[in-house]
Structures are given as structure tokens and as C-alpha cells.
mmCIF file of C-alpha atoms in Angstrom:
data_model
loop_
_atom_site.group_PDB
_atom_site.id
_atom_site.type_symbol
_atom_site.label_atom_id
_atom_site.label_comp_id
_atom_site.label_asym_id
_atom_site.label_seq_id
_atom_site.Cartn_x
_atom_site.Cartn_y
_atom_site.Cartn_z
ATOM 1 C CA MET D 1 53.756 151.016 81.203
ATOM 2 C CA LEU D 2 50.762 149.543 79.605
ATOM 3 C CA SER D 3 50.992 152.491 77.324
ATOM 4 C CA LEU D 4 54.871 151.832 76.151
ATOM 5 C CA ALA D 5 53.671 148.224 75.814
ATOM 6 C CA ALA D 6 50.707 149.029 73.328
ATOM 7 C CA CYS D 7 53.275 151.568 71.494
ATOM 8 C CA GLY D 8 55.825 149.028 71.240
ATOM 9 C CA GLY D 9 53.563 146.379 69.796
ATOM 10 C CA GLY D 10 52.494 148.550 66.801
ATOM 11 C CA GLY D 11 53.633 147.940 63.193
ATOM 12 C CA GLY D 12 56.058 150.987 62.861
ATOM 13 C CA LYS D 13 59.957 150.601 63.238
ATOM 14 C CA GLY D 14 60.028 151.530 66.841
ATOM 15 C CA ASP D 15 63.538 152.630 66.968
ATOM 16 C CA GLY D 16 63.597 155.187 69.739
ATOM 17 C CA LYS D 17 61.187 153.241 72.073
ATOM 18 C CA GLY D 18 63.467 150.198 71.886
ATOM 19 C CA LYS D 19 66.566 152.325 72.810
ATOM 20 C CA ASP D 20 64.657 153.939 75.573
ATOM 21 C CA GLY D 21 63.819 150.514 77.081
ATOM 22 C CA GLY D 22 67.432 149.362 77.075
ATOM 23 C CA THR D 23 68.699 152.426 78.578
ATOM 24 C CA GLN D 24 65.994 152.126 81.304
ATOM 25 C CA GLN D 25 67.342 148.371 81.927
ATOM 26 C CA ALA D 26 70.458 149.372 82.157
ATOM 27 C CA ALA D 27 70.223 152.159 84.753
ATOM 28 C CA GLN D 28 68.503 149.684 86.890
ATOM 29 C CA GLN D 29 71.089 146.875 87.093
ATOM 30 C CA SER D 30 73.348 146.809 90.355
ATOM 31 C CA ALA D 31 76.709 147.895 89.880
ATOM 32 C CA ALA D 32 77.724 145.307 92.655
ATOM 33 C CA ALA D 33 79.477 142.203 91.432
ATOM 34 C CA VAL D 34 79.469 139.142 93.788
ATOM 35 C CA THR D 35 82.100 136.483 93.633
ATOM 36 C CA ILE D 36 82.051 133.080 95.240
ATOM 37 C CA THR D 37 84.779 130.969 95.760
ATOM 38 C CA PRO D 38 84.883 127.963 94.952
ATOM 39 C CA LYS D 39 83.444 128.109 91.686
ATOM 40 C CA SER D 40 79.937 126.692 91.608
ATOM 41 C CA GLY D 41 79.966 122.704 90.931
ATOM 42 C CA ALA D 42 83.494 122.402 92.480
ATOM 43 C CA THR D 43 84.131 119.053 94.302
ATOM 44 C CA GLY D 44 86.936 117.949 96.514
ATOM 45 C CA VAL D 45 86.932 121.592 98.055
ATOM 46 C CA ASP D 46 88.743 121.706 101.345
ATOM 47 C CA THR D 47 87.318 122.175 104.553
ATOM 48 C CA SER D 48 89.120 125.281 105.633
ATOM 49 C CA GLY D 49 90.149 128.405 104.001
ATOM 50 C CA ALA D 50 88.515 127.666 100.623
ATOM 51 C CA LEU D 51 85.041 129.427 101.174
ATOM 52 C CA LYS D 52 84.774 132.798 100.731
ATOM 53 C CA VAL D 53 82.320 135.461 99.215
ATOM 54 C CA ASP D 54 83.476 138.878 98.003
ATOM 55 C CA VAL D 55 81.831 141.926 96.237
ATOM 56 C CA THR D 56 83.461 144.680 94.296
ATOM 57 C CA GLN D 57 81.388 148.107 93.835
ATOM 58 C CA GLY D 58 79.162 147.390 96.769
ATOM 59 C CA LYS D 59 78.240 145.740 100.248
ATOM 60 C CA LEU D 60 77.388 142.543 101.067
ATOM 61 C CA THR D 61 73.935 142.450 103.050
ATOM 62 C CA GLU D 62 73.304 138.898 103.063
ATOM 63 C CA VAL D 63 74.991 135.351 102.643
ATOM 64 C CA THR D 64 73.527 132.105 103.611
ATOM 65 C CA VAL D 65 75.341 129.053 103.152
ATOM 66 C CA LYS D 66 73.595 125.546 103.927
ATOM 67 C CA ASP D 67 74.510 122.070 103.902
ATOM 68 C CA ALA D 68 72.223 119.378 102.400
ATOM 69 C CA LYS D 69 70.226 118.667 105.569
ATOM 70 C CA GLY D 70 69.491 122.545 105.731
ATOM 71 C CA ALA D 71 71.806 123.312 108.528
ATOM 72 C CA THR D 72 73.291 126.873 108.260
ATOM 73 C CA VAL D 73 77.016 127.484 108.381
ATOM 74 C CA ASP D 74 77.788 130.806 110.634
ATOM 75 C CA GLY D 75 79.899 133.265 109.239
ATOM 76 C CA SER D 76 80.650 136.969 109.496
ATOM 77 C CA ILE D 77 80.674 140.030 107.060
ATOM 78 C CA THR D 78 83.823 141.875 107.418
ATOM 79 C CA GLY D 79 85.665 144.625 105.581
ATOM 80 C CA GLY D 80 82.775 147.097 105.894
ATOM 81 C CA GLY D 81 80.786 144.696 103.583
ATOM 82 C CA ALA D 82 83.463 143.614 100.982
ATOM 83 C CA SER D 83 83.824 139.992 102.421
ATOM 84 C CA TRP D 84 82.242 136.991 104.008
ATOM 85 C CA THR D 85 83.927 133.686 105.634
ATOM 86 C CA PRO D 86 82.622 131.152 107.788
ATOM 87 C CA SER D 87 83.556 131.061 111.439
ATOM 88 C CA ALA D 88 84.436 127.704 111.444
ATOM 89 C CA HIS D 89 85.625 124.626 109.308
ATOM 90 C CA LEU D 90 83.344 122.681 106.732
ATOM 91 C CA ALA D 91 82.137 119.377 107.348
ATOM 92 C CA ALA D 92 83.730 116.468 104.546
ATOM 93 C CA ALA D 93 82.117 114.929 101.877
ATOM 94 C CA THR D 94 79.139 117.435 102.364
ATOM 95 C CA LYS D 95 77.271 119.517 99.618
ATOM 96 C CA TYR D 96 76.744 123.100 100.138
ATOM 97 C CA THR D 97 74.795 125.813 98.841
ATOM 98 C CA VAL D 98 75.559 129.304 98.591
ATOM 99 C CA HIS D 99 73.259 132.442 98.285
ATOM 100 C CA ALA D 100 74.746 135.956 98.704
ATOM 101 C CA VAL D 101 73.355 139.469 98.011
ATOM 102 C CA ALA D 102 74.866 142.523 97.934
ATOM 103 C CA LYS D 103 73.593 146.363 97.172
ATOM 104 C CA ASP D 104 75.742 149.167 95.285
ATOM 105 C CA SER D 105 75.922 152.860 96.520
ATOM 106 C CA GLN D 106 72.440 153.357 94.778
ATOM 107 C CA GLY D 107 70.779 150.859 96.668
ATOM 108 C CA ARG D 108 70.416 148.423 93.763
ATOM 109 C CA GLU D 109 70.633 144.851 94.550
ATOM 110 C CA ALA D 110 72.794 142.100 93.071
ATOM 111 C CA ALA D 111 72.708 138.098 94.023
ATOM 112 C CA GLU D 112 74.825 135.102 93.119
ATOM 113 C CA ASP D 113 74.164 131.698 93.944
ATOM 114 C CA SER D 114 76.584 128.570 93.805
ATOM 115 C CA THR D 115 76.921 124.969 95.034
ATOM 116 C CA PHE D 116 79.888 122.955 95.710
ATOM 117 C CA THR D 117 80.969 119.469 97.542
ATOM 118 C CA THR D 118 83.542 119.280 100.129
ATOM 119 C CA LEU D 119 86.456 116.599 99.852
ATOM 120 C CA THR D 120 86.200 112.869 100.983
ATOM 121 C CA PRO D 121 89.192 112.406 103.422
ATOM 122 C CA LYS D 122 91.337 108.936 102.677
ATOM 123 C CA ASN D 123 92.439 109.358 106.278
ATOM 124 C CA THR D 124 90.331 110.306 109.491
ATOM 125 C CA PHE D 125 90.841 110.538 113.326
ATOM 126 C CA LEU D 126 88.073 110.065 116.002
ATOM 127 C CA GLY D 127 87.999 111.704 119.573
ATOM 128 C CA TYR D 128 87.024 109.267 122.288
ATOM 129 C CA PHE D 129 85.547 111.286 125.346
ATOM 130 C CA THR D 130 84.465 111.038 128.794
ATOM 131 C CA PRO D 131 81.859 111.616 130.508
ATOM 132 C CA GLU D 132 79.220 110.326 128.686
ATOM 133 C CA ASP D 133 76.293 111.901 127.275
ATOM 134 C CA GLY D 134 73.666 112.324 129.566
ATOM 135 C CA SER D 135 75.528 111.663 132.801
ATOM 136 C CA THR D 136 75.614 113.185 136.263
ATOM 137 C CA VAL D 137 79.141 113.488 137.465
ATOM 138 C CA GLY D 138 81.216 114.905 140.305
ATOM 139 C CA VAL D 139 82.613 118.380 140.675
ATOM 140 C CA GLY D 140 86.171 117.223 139.456
ATOM 141 C CA MET D 141 85.261 115.732 136.376
ATOM 142 C CA PRO D 142 87.053 117.501 133.193
ATOM 143 C CA PHE D 143 86.007 116.890 129.739
ATOM 144 C CA SER D 144 88.692 114.858 128.428
ATOM 145 C CA VAL D 145 89.225 113.775 124.919
ATOM 146 C CA ASN D 146 91.646 111.164 123.467
ATOM 147 C CA PHE D 147 92.341 110.938 119.717
ATOM 148 C CA THR D 148 93.194 108.131 117.678
ATOM 149 C CA ARG D 149 96.033 110.056 115.589
ATOM 150 C CA GLY D 150 98.576 112.652 117.072
ATOM 151 C CA ILE D 151 97.289 116.118 116.396
ATOM 152 C CA THR D 152 99.863 118.383 114.899
ATOM 153 C CA ASN D 153 97.306 121.290 114.128
ATOM 154 C CA PRO D 154 96.166 121.761 117.863
ATOM 155 C CA GLN D 155 94.591 124.938 117.331
ATOM 156 C CA ALA D 156 92.144 124.174 115.028
ATOM 157 C CA VAL D 157 91.063 120.933 116.837
ATOM 158 C CA GLU D 158 90.864 122.847 119.969
ATOM 159 C CA LYS D 159 88.690 125.466 118.099
ATOM 160 C CA SER D 160 86.370 122.660 116.919
ATOM 161 C CA ILE D 161 85.333 121.729 120.712
ATOM 162 C CA ARG D 162 82.890 124.420 122.047
ATOM 163 C CA ILE D 163 81.622 124.220 125.675
ATOM 164 C CA THR D 164 78.920 126.207 127.034
ATOM 165 C CA THR D 165 77.770 126.103 130.601
ATOM 166 C CA GLN D 166 74.786 127.046 132.611
ATOM 167 C CA PRO D 167 75.431 129.169 134.771
ATOM 168 C CA ALA D 168 78.630 130.319 132.617
ATOM 169 C CA VAL D 169 82.157 129.506 133.892
ATOM 170 C CA ASP D 170 85.174 129.746 131.899
ATOM 171 C CA VAL D 171 86.398 126.599 130.810
ATOM 172 C CA GLU D 172 89.896 126.086 129.157
ATOM 173 C CA GLY D 173 91.665 123.494 127.515
ATOM 174 C CA HIS D 174 95.075 121.947 128.054
ATOM 175 C CA TRP D 175 96.854 119.572 125.801
ATOM 176 C CA PHE D 176 98.572 116.431 127.302
ATOM 177 C CA GLY D 177 101.103 115.307 124.367
ATOM 178 C CA ASN D 178 99.341 115.593 120.935
ATOM 179 C CA ASP D 179 96.704 112.992 121.376
ATOM 180 C CA ARG D 180 94.994 114.222 124.837
ATOM 181 C CA LEU D 181 92.852 117.361 125.191
ATOM 182 C CA ASP D 182 91.143 117.976 128.607
ATOM 183 C CA PHE D 183 88.983 120.933 129.347
ATOM 184 C CA ARG D 184 88.051 122.309 132.868
ATOM 185 C CA PRO D 185 87.226 125.494 134.731
ATOM 186 C CA GLU D 186 89.545 127.101 137.488
ATOM 187 C CA LYS D 187 88.034 125.735 140.353
ATOM 188 C CA TYR D 188 86.125 122.465 140.829
ATOM 189 C CA TRP D 189 82.559 123.002 139.318
ATOM 190 C CA LYS D 190 79.651 124.435 141.075
ATOM 191 C CA GLU D 191 76.910 121.930 141.985
ATOM 192 C CA GLY D 192 74.339 121.877 139.644
ATOM 193 C CA THR D 193 75.824 123.339 136.612
ATOM 194 C CA LYS D 194 74.665 121.685 133.318
ATOM 195 C CA VAL D 195 77.709 121.774 130.455
ATOM 196 C CA THR D 196 76.901 121.098 126.873
ATOM 197 C CA VAL D 197 79.902 120.248 124.510
ATOM 198 C CA ASP D 198 79.573 120.634 120.711
ATOM 199 C CA LEU D 199 82.483 118.076 119.532
ATOM 200 C CA ASP D 200 82.377 119.281 115.973
ATOM 201 C CA LEU D 201 85.435 117.266 114.564
ATOM 202 C CA ASP D 202 84.004 116.382 111.107
ATOM 203 C CA GLY D 203 86.474 118.000 108.657
ATOM 204 C CA VAL D 204 88.740 119.629 110.810
ATOM 205 C CA GLU D 205 92.350 118.882 109.403
ATOM 206 C CA GLY D 206 93.946 117.635 112.786
ATOM 207 C CA ARG D 207 97.079 116.743 110.907
ATOM 208 C CA ASP D 208 98.375 116.990 107.305
ATOM 209 C CA GLY D 209 95.529 115.019 105.379
ATOM 210 C CA VAL D 210 93.885 113.470 108.218
ATOM 211 C CA TYR D 211 90.555 114.594 109.084
ATOM 212 C CA GLY D 212 87.982 114.414 111.861
ATOM 213 C CA GLU D 213 85.040 112.256 111.149
ATOM 214 C CA GLN D 214 82.712 113.215 114.107
ATOM 215 C CA HIS D 215 80.058 115.678 115.037
ATOM 216 C CA LYS D 216 78.355 114.865 118.346
ATOM 217 C CA THR D 217 76.792 117.054 120.749
ATOM 218 C CA VAL D 218 77.609 115.881 124.679
ATOM 219 C CA LYS D 219 75.632 117.200 127.563
ATOM 220 C CA PHE D 220 76.583 116.326 131.293
ATOM 221 C CA THR D 221 75.382 117.828 134.628
ATOM 222 C CA ILE D 222 77.457 118.628 137.685
ATOM 223 C CA GLY D 223 75.953 116.570 140.961
ATOM 224 C CA ARG D 224 76.585 117.414 144.479
ATOM 225 C CA ASN D 225 79.917 118.462 145.859
ATOM 226 C CA GLN D 226 81.769 115.601 147.066
ATOM 227 C CA VAL D 227 85.381 115.848 148.306
ATOM 228 C CA SER D 228 87.119 113.121 150.645
ATOM 229 C CA VAL D 229 90.531 113.716 152.098
ATOM 230 C CA VAL D 230 92.661 111.066 152.816
ATOM 231 C CA ASP D 231 95.536 111.443 155.610
ATOM 232 C CA ALA D 232 97.910 108.763 155.155
ATOM 233 C CA LYS D 233 99.612 109.792 158.282
ATOM 234 C CA LYS D 234 96.426 109.429 160.560
ATOM 235 C CA HIS D 235 95.198 106.474 158.232
ATOM 236 C CA THR D 236 91.459 108.311 157.921
ATOM 237 C CA MET D 237 89.500 109.810 155.165
ATOM 238 C CA GLN D 238 86.896 112.108 155.770
ATOM 239 C CA VAL D 239 84.201 112.465 153.327
ATOM 240 C CA THR D 240 82.727 115.923 152.726
ATOM 241 C CA GLN D 241 79.766 117.100 150.803
ATOM 242 C CA ASP D 242 79.051 120.886 150.447
ATOM 243 C CA GLY D 243 82.160 121.265 152.670
ATOM 244 C CA LYS D 244 80.660 119.392 155.515
ATOM 245 C CA VAL D 245 81.970 116.314 157.073
ATOM 246 C CA ILE D 246 79.550 113.646 156.398
ATOM 247 C CA LYS D 247 81.676 110.454 157.135
ATOM 248 C CA THR D 248 85.147 109.301 158.597
ATOM 249 C CA LEU D 249 86.290 106.116 157.563
ATOM 250 C CA PRO D 250 89.355 104.383 158.636
ATOM 251 C CA VAL D 251 91.894 103.319 155.638
ATOM 252 C CA THR D 252 95.233 102.062 155.007
ATOM 253 C CA THR D 253 97.593 103.410 152.389
ATOM 254 C CA GLY D 254 100.975 102.533 150.611
ATOM 255 C CA LYS D 255 103.497 101.008 152.932
ATOM 256 C CA PRO D 256 107.117 102.388 152.889
ATOM 257 C CA GLY D 257 108.778 101.732 149.527
ATOM 258 C CA TYR D 258 105.070 101.465 147.799
ATOM 259 C CA ASP D 259 103.529 105.133 149.006
ATOM 260 C CA THR D 260 100.576 106.484 147.798
ATOM 261 C CA TRP D 261 100.657 109.760 145.482
ATOM 262 C CA ASN D 262 99.719 112.780 146.991
ATOM 263 C CA GLY D 263 97.545 115.212 145.339
ATOM 264 C CA GLN D 264 94.084 115.615 143.913
ATOM 265 C CA MET D 265 92.728 112.548 142.105
ATOM 266 C CA VAL D 266 89.356 112.074 140.282
ATOM 267 C CA ILE D 267 87.393 108.882 140.278
ATOM 268 C CA SER D 268 87.223 107.903 136.663
ATOM 269 C CA GLU D 269 86.035 104.384 136.865
ATOM 270 C CA LYS D 270 83.873 102.365 139.249
ATOM 271 C CA LEU D 271 84.044 98.427 139.385
ATOM 272 C CA THR D 272 81.934 96.205 141.600
ATOM 273 C CA VAL D 273 84.828 93.968 141.602
ATOM 274 C CA THR D 274 88.166 93.587 139.713
ATOM 275 C CA ARG D 275 91.507 91.795 139.269
ATOM 276 C CA MET D 276 94.736 93.292 140.785
ATOM 277 C CA ASN D 277 97.821 91.906 139.466
ATOM 278 C CA GLY D 278 101.157 93.240 140.375
ATOM 279 C CA GLU D 279 102.687 92.512 137.020
ATOM 280 C CA THR D 280 100.544 95.228 135.395
ATOM 281 C CA VAL D 281 102.014 97.956 137.218
ATOM 282 C CA GLY D 282 105.698 97.020 137.768
ATOM 283 C CA TYR D 283 105.385 94.988 140.984
ATOM 284 C CA GLY D 284 106.156 91.542 139.633
ATOM 285 C CA GLY D 285 104.480 88.695 141.259
ATOM 286 C CA GLU D 286 103.817 90.217 144.449
ATOM 287 C CA TYR D 287 100.529 90.057 144.376
ATOM 288 C CA ASP D 288 97.550 88.655 142.287
ATOM 289 C CA ILE D 289 94.093 89.103 143.698
ATOM 290 C CA LYS D 290 91.424 88.192 141.252
ATOM 291 C CA ASP D 291 88.611 89.417 143.377
ATOM 292 C CA VAL D 292 88.962 93.018 144.810
ATOM 293 C CA PRO D 293 85.578 94.353 145.492
ATOM 294 C CA HIS D 294 84.289 97.922 145.467
ATOM 295 C CA ALA D 295 87.148 99.404 143.450
ATOM 296 C CA MET D 296 87.421 102.902 142.140
ATOM 297 C CA ARG D 297 89.872 103.954 139.651
ATOM 298 C CA LEU D 298 92.412 107.171 140.968
ATOM 299 C CA THR D 299 95.162 106.906 138.187
ATOM 300 C CA THR D 300 95.836 105.557 134.949
ATOM 301 C CA SER D 301 99.001 103.971 136.592
ATOM 302 C CA GLY D 302 96.993 101.627 138.799
ATOM 303 C CA THR D 303 95.922 103.829 142.154
ATOM 304 C CA PHE D 304 92.452 102.467 143.389
ATOM 305 C CA LEU D 305 90.361 103.463 146.312
ATOM 306 C CA HIS D 306 89.071 100.019 146.896
ATOM 307 C CA GLY D 307 87.771 97.192 149.637
ATOM 308 C CA ASN D 308 90.102 95.011 151.319
ATOM 309 C CA TYR D 309 89.411 91.737 152.980
ATOM 310 C CA TRP D 310 92.739 90.578 153.726
ATOM 311 C CA GLY D 311 93.877 93.761 155.332
ATOM 312 C CA GLY D 312 93.530 92.459 158.915
ATOM 313 C CA ASP D 313 93.941 95.382 161.466
ATOM 314 C CA ALA D 314 95.811 97.810 159.111
ATOM 315 C CA PHE D 315 92.577 100.333 158.647
ATOM 316 C CA GLY D 316 92.787 103.193 160.815
ATOM 317 C CA ASN D 317 96.389 101.662 162.299
ATOM 318 C CA TYR D 318 99.090 101.646 159.598
ATOM 319 C CA ASN D 319 100.072 101.469 156.104
ATOM 320 C CA ALA D 320 100.061 98.090 154.391
ATOM 321 C CA SER D 321 99.114 98.849 150.614
ATOM 322 C CA HIS D 322 101.052 98.428 147.479
ATOM 323 C CA GLY D 323 100.050 102.480 147.026
ATOM 324 C CA CYS D 324 96.233 102.048 146.803
ATOM 325 C CA VAL D 325 93.712 103.304 149.412
ATOM 326 C CA GLY D 326 92.416 100.359 151.137
ATOM 327 C CA LEU D 327 88.850 100.314 153.066
ATOM 328 C CA SER D 328 87.624 97.636 155.102
ATOM 329 C CA ASP D 329 85.566 95.013 153.146
ATOM 330 C CA VAL D 330 84.436 91.322 152.963
ATOM 331 C CA ARG D 331 85.306 88.756 150.352
ATOM 332 C CA GLY D 332 82.725 89.217 147.320
ATOM 333 C CA GLY D 333 81.527 92.595 148.633
ATOM 334 C CA TYR D 334 78.143 91.390 149.874
ATOM 335 C CA ASP D 335 78.056 93.282 153.047
ATOM 336 C CA THR D 336 76.373 96.739 152.313
ATOM 337 C CA SER D 337 77.394 97.881 155.684
ATOM 338 C CA THR D 338 81.153 97.968 155.197
ATOM 339 C CA PRO D 339 83.434 101.137 154.937
ATOM 340 C CA ALA D 340 84.142 100.367 151.322
ATOM 341 C CA ALA D 341 80.555 99.442 150.434
ATOM 342 C CA TRP D 342 79.500 102.589 151.797
ATOM 343 C CA MET D 343 82.222 104.464 150.002
ATOM 344 C CA PHE D 344 81.372 102.870 146.838
ATOM 345 C CA ASP D 345 77.559 103.730 147.156
ATOM 346 C CA HIS D 346 78.031 107.082 148.080
ATOM 347 C CA SER D 347 80.527 107.966 145.053
ATOM 348 C CA ILE D 348 80.236 108.679 141.389
ATOM 349 C CA ILE D 349 82.479 109.139 138.632
ATOM 350 C CA GLY D 350 84.077 112.490 138.967
ATOM 351 C CA ASP D 351 84.205 112.950 142.752
ATOM 352 C CA VAL D 352 87.475 114.172 144.216
ATOM 353 C CA VAL D 353 90.047 112.191 146.552
ATOM 354 C CA ILE D 354 92.677 114.297 147.937
ATOM 355 C CA VAL D 355 95.666 112.471 149.651
ATOM 356 C CA LYS D 356 97.736 114.257 152.003
ATOM 357 C CA ASN D 357 100.828 113.506 154.111
ATOM 358 C CA ALA D 358 101.891 110.567 152.051
ATOM 359 C CA HIS D 359 105.696 109.822 151.570
ATOM 360 C CA ASP D 360 105.625 110.344 148.019
ATOM 361 C CA GLY D 361 105.440 113.087 145.441
ATOM 362 C CA THR D 362 102.190 114.855 143.818
ATOM 363 C CA VAL D 363 100.392 112.799 141.264
ATOM 364 C CA GLY D 364 101.154 113.976 137.676
ATOM 365 C CA PRO D 365 97.998 115.879 136.106
ATOM 366 C CA ASP D 366 98.037 113.694 133.355
ATOM 367 C CA ASN D 367 97.992 110.356 135.377
ATOM 368 C CA GLY D 368 94.379 110.268 135.469
ATOM 369 C CA LEU D 369 91.796 112.890 135.114
ATOM 370 C CA ASN D 370 93.975 114.748 137.651
ATOM 371 C CA GLY D 371 94.441 117.953 135.877
ATOM 372 C CA TRP D 372 93.688 119.873 139.119
ATOM 373 C CA ASN D 373 97.309 119.436 140.268
ATOM 374 C CA MET D 374 98.351 121.930 137.850
ATOM 375 C CA SER D 375 97.986 125.825 138.633
ATOM 376 C CA TRP D 376 95.661 127.718 136.429
ATOM 377 C CA ALA D 377 98.362 129.750 135.087
ATOM 378 C CA ASP D 378 100.141 126.543 133.747
ATOM 379 C CA TRP D 379 96.957 125.068 132.274
ATOM 380 C CA THR D 380 95.967 128.140 130.638
ATOM 381 C CA LYS D 381 99.335 128.701 128.756
#
């Protein structure tokens, strides 16, 4: 090459030398032609279905897509190396860079680079979720998301919520209406399971022209296995941990006409003291108790497991409530030795309370976090 350069730099015309050099350069150029869609510099790009990398007369060997923060977008090369597409939607209002490399049949490389920016949505939605990040919950706790807008593209939204567990267990989602999505395994969680949720709603089109605007990682841990069984006929509650009875408490449940739901219910809220007003659950002015102690919510419709200081000798003897499960307590809840105080102190969000032998139907799976009352076959339809 030094010799050629010296000759080419001489004073002659150099016709043949120049032509030979051009032929050599053309022979080294790859026949592969890489195309990136959208074109470089594009703005307002859709977050789904718009990004694609193709090649003719060659095969893709490398495609790297990164956002402005350097986070890589996952994707896959398909068609025997003919194209690449992302595995999920892109984030909204985000600048992306694309670097693609292909080889032709002779092994010669061709590369292409591009940048583009995704759309900024005018209408957005959020997902409010439970349990909280970093929490320890009971074995019955689903991961539940309530959306601020009705979802008409449920597959895209469900795909954007990825759940991994340690140890591994199959976790499936189920929609209640178009604004709530719950995830759970077939059976109660195993004690000690660590759950990680990638809530990647940013940029997903939940309904026409309405996009998610959050991306969070949520982690929670499953605590000890506590399941309590209320027998409305015997007026007792057996509290079990790891299948062994650790405490039997006297209770009162719903009186005739106000019977307690049967079925599996999950504690979704704990309140040291709360007001219970019959007006809020359709019972008119039958009661208004401003200081109910040690209350734990079991249904959205108003079923609680709570302390009761006005029930007299009902506990363990007869049913006297308006549908709740009552435990003996004192006004103000100051006595830590009462059954209600003990139960409150030994319970966490996500613990399971099962009611049986009540004169009512089974609680609806969407009435609270109570999807366990649905068969796995129905849950996964």
C-alpha cells in the first residue's frame, strides 16, 4: 500500500492506478442495505408498532436501541436475520438512538444509525396499585391495579405489567371490568416468596389516544402463612399459622337478615379506630358508631373484622352484627389483652379470613381483594 501511494502521488496522469483503487474500494463495500423506521430525526413517533429495522441482501447481526438515559430497549431479530422489532412498547416523549449492523453473504459489514423522538400524549392514565413497594404482606395478597381510565386495549396493558417471583411460580392476571387488573398465583403464596413487579405503563396505549405515564418497580415479600377460619354457626374463629391452630377466639357474625358473606376474604386495610355508619352501606340510620376499634377491612362493600365493645354476651354465643365479624373489645381499644386487640396485633395486610356456615352466599371475587373465590380455570380465561 505504501508503494501504491507513492506511485499515485507522482507527476504522471495515473489513469490505471486511480481506476484500480476505485475497483478495490467497491469490492470491499457490503451489499447489505440496512433500513431503520422511522427515519432519522422523526418526531411524534407512536410508541407501539412504529420502530423496525430491516435489511436486504444480508442479515442483521446487531441492533442496539437506547433512550436518552442509556437504558437499552429489548427486542429480537427475526426472519433469519431480516428484521428486528422491540419486544415491548416505547416510552412517551422520549428520544431514542438506534445502531444497526448487518453482514452480507461475503461477511462484509454495513451499519446504520438513527435518532427519533416519540409522541407526547395529550391524554394519559395512571394505575393505582396495592400492595406498597417494600411491604411484607400475607399469603392471600394479590397485586391489584386500579386504572384512572377505562381500558379498551387490555392485552397491551396486561403485557406491560411483568411479575417475577423467587421462588418461581406462575402468576396470572384477571380483569374486573375495564379499570381493574389483579394478579395472583393458583394457590396462596408460599411463605417467604419475593415478588418483583415491573409496572411499565409509560407509553402504552390503554385506549385510543390515551397513554400510560408511569414506570415503577414494585417489590414486596410474603410473610408468615396466617389463615383464620370463622365458623358462623359455632361463633368461633380459629387462627392458624402454617396450618396449625395458634388461637381460638369467640366471635359474633351477621344476625338473620344481615348475614355475613361466606368465602375467602383478604385483609385489605387496618384501622386502629374508625367510624361505621349504616348510611354508607345501605342500612339507613340503624347505627352510627364513631369509635369502632381494631377494624380490618374484608370487602369493599363494608365487611370488617373489628373490635366490638357494645355486644354484651354475643361473642361465642349468638350472631348480632350487621354483617361484620365482631370480636370482644373495650371502648378506645386501650386494653391489649382483648381478643380484638390480639387479632389486630397478629394480623397484616394480605392475611386470609375464611367464613363458613353463614346464611348467605359467597362473597364476590371483585368485592375486595377476594379473587380466591374464583376457580383457577375462570381466573385464567
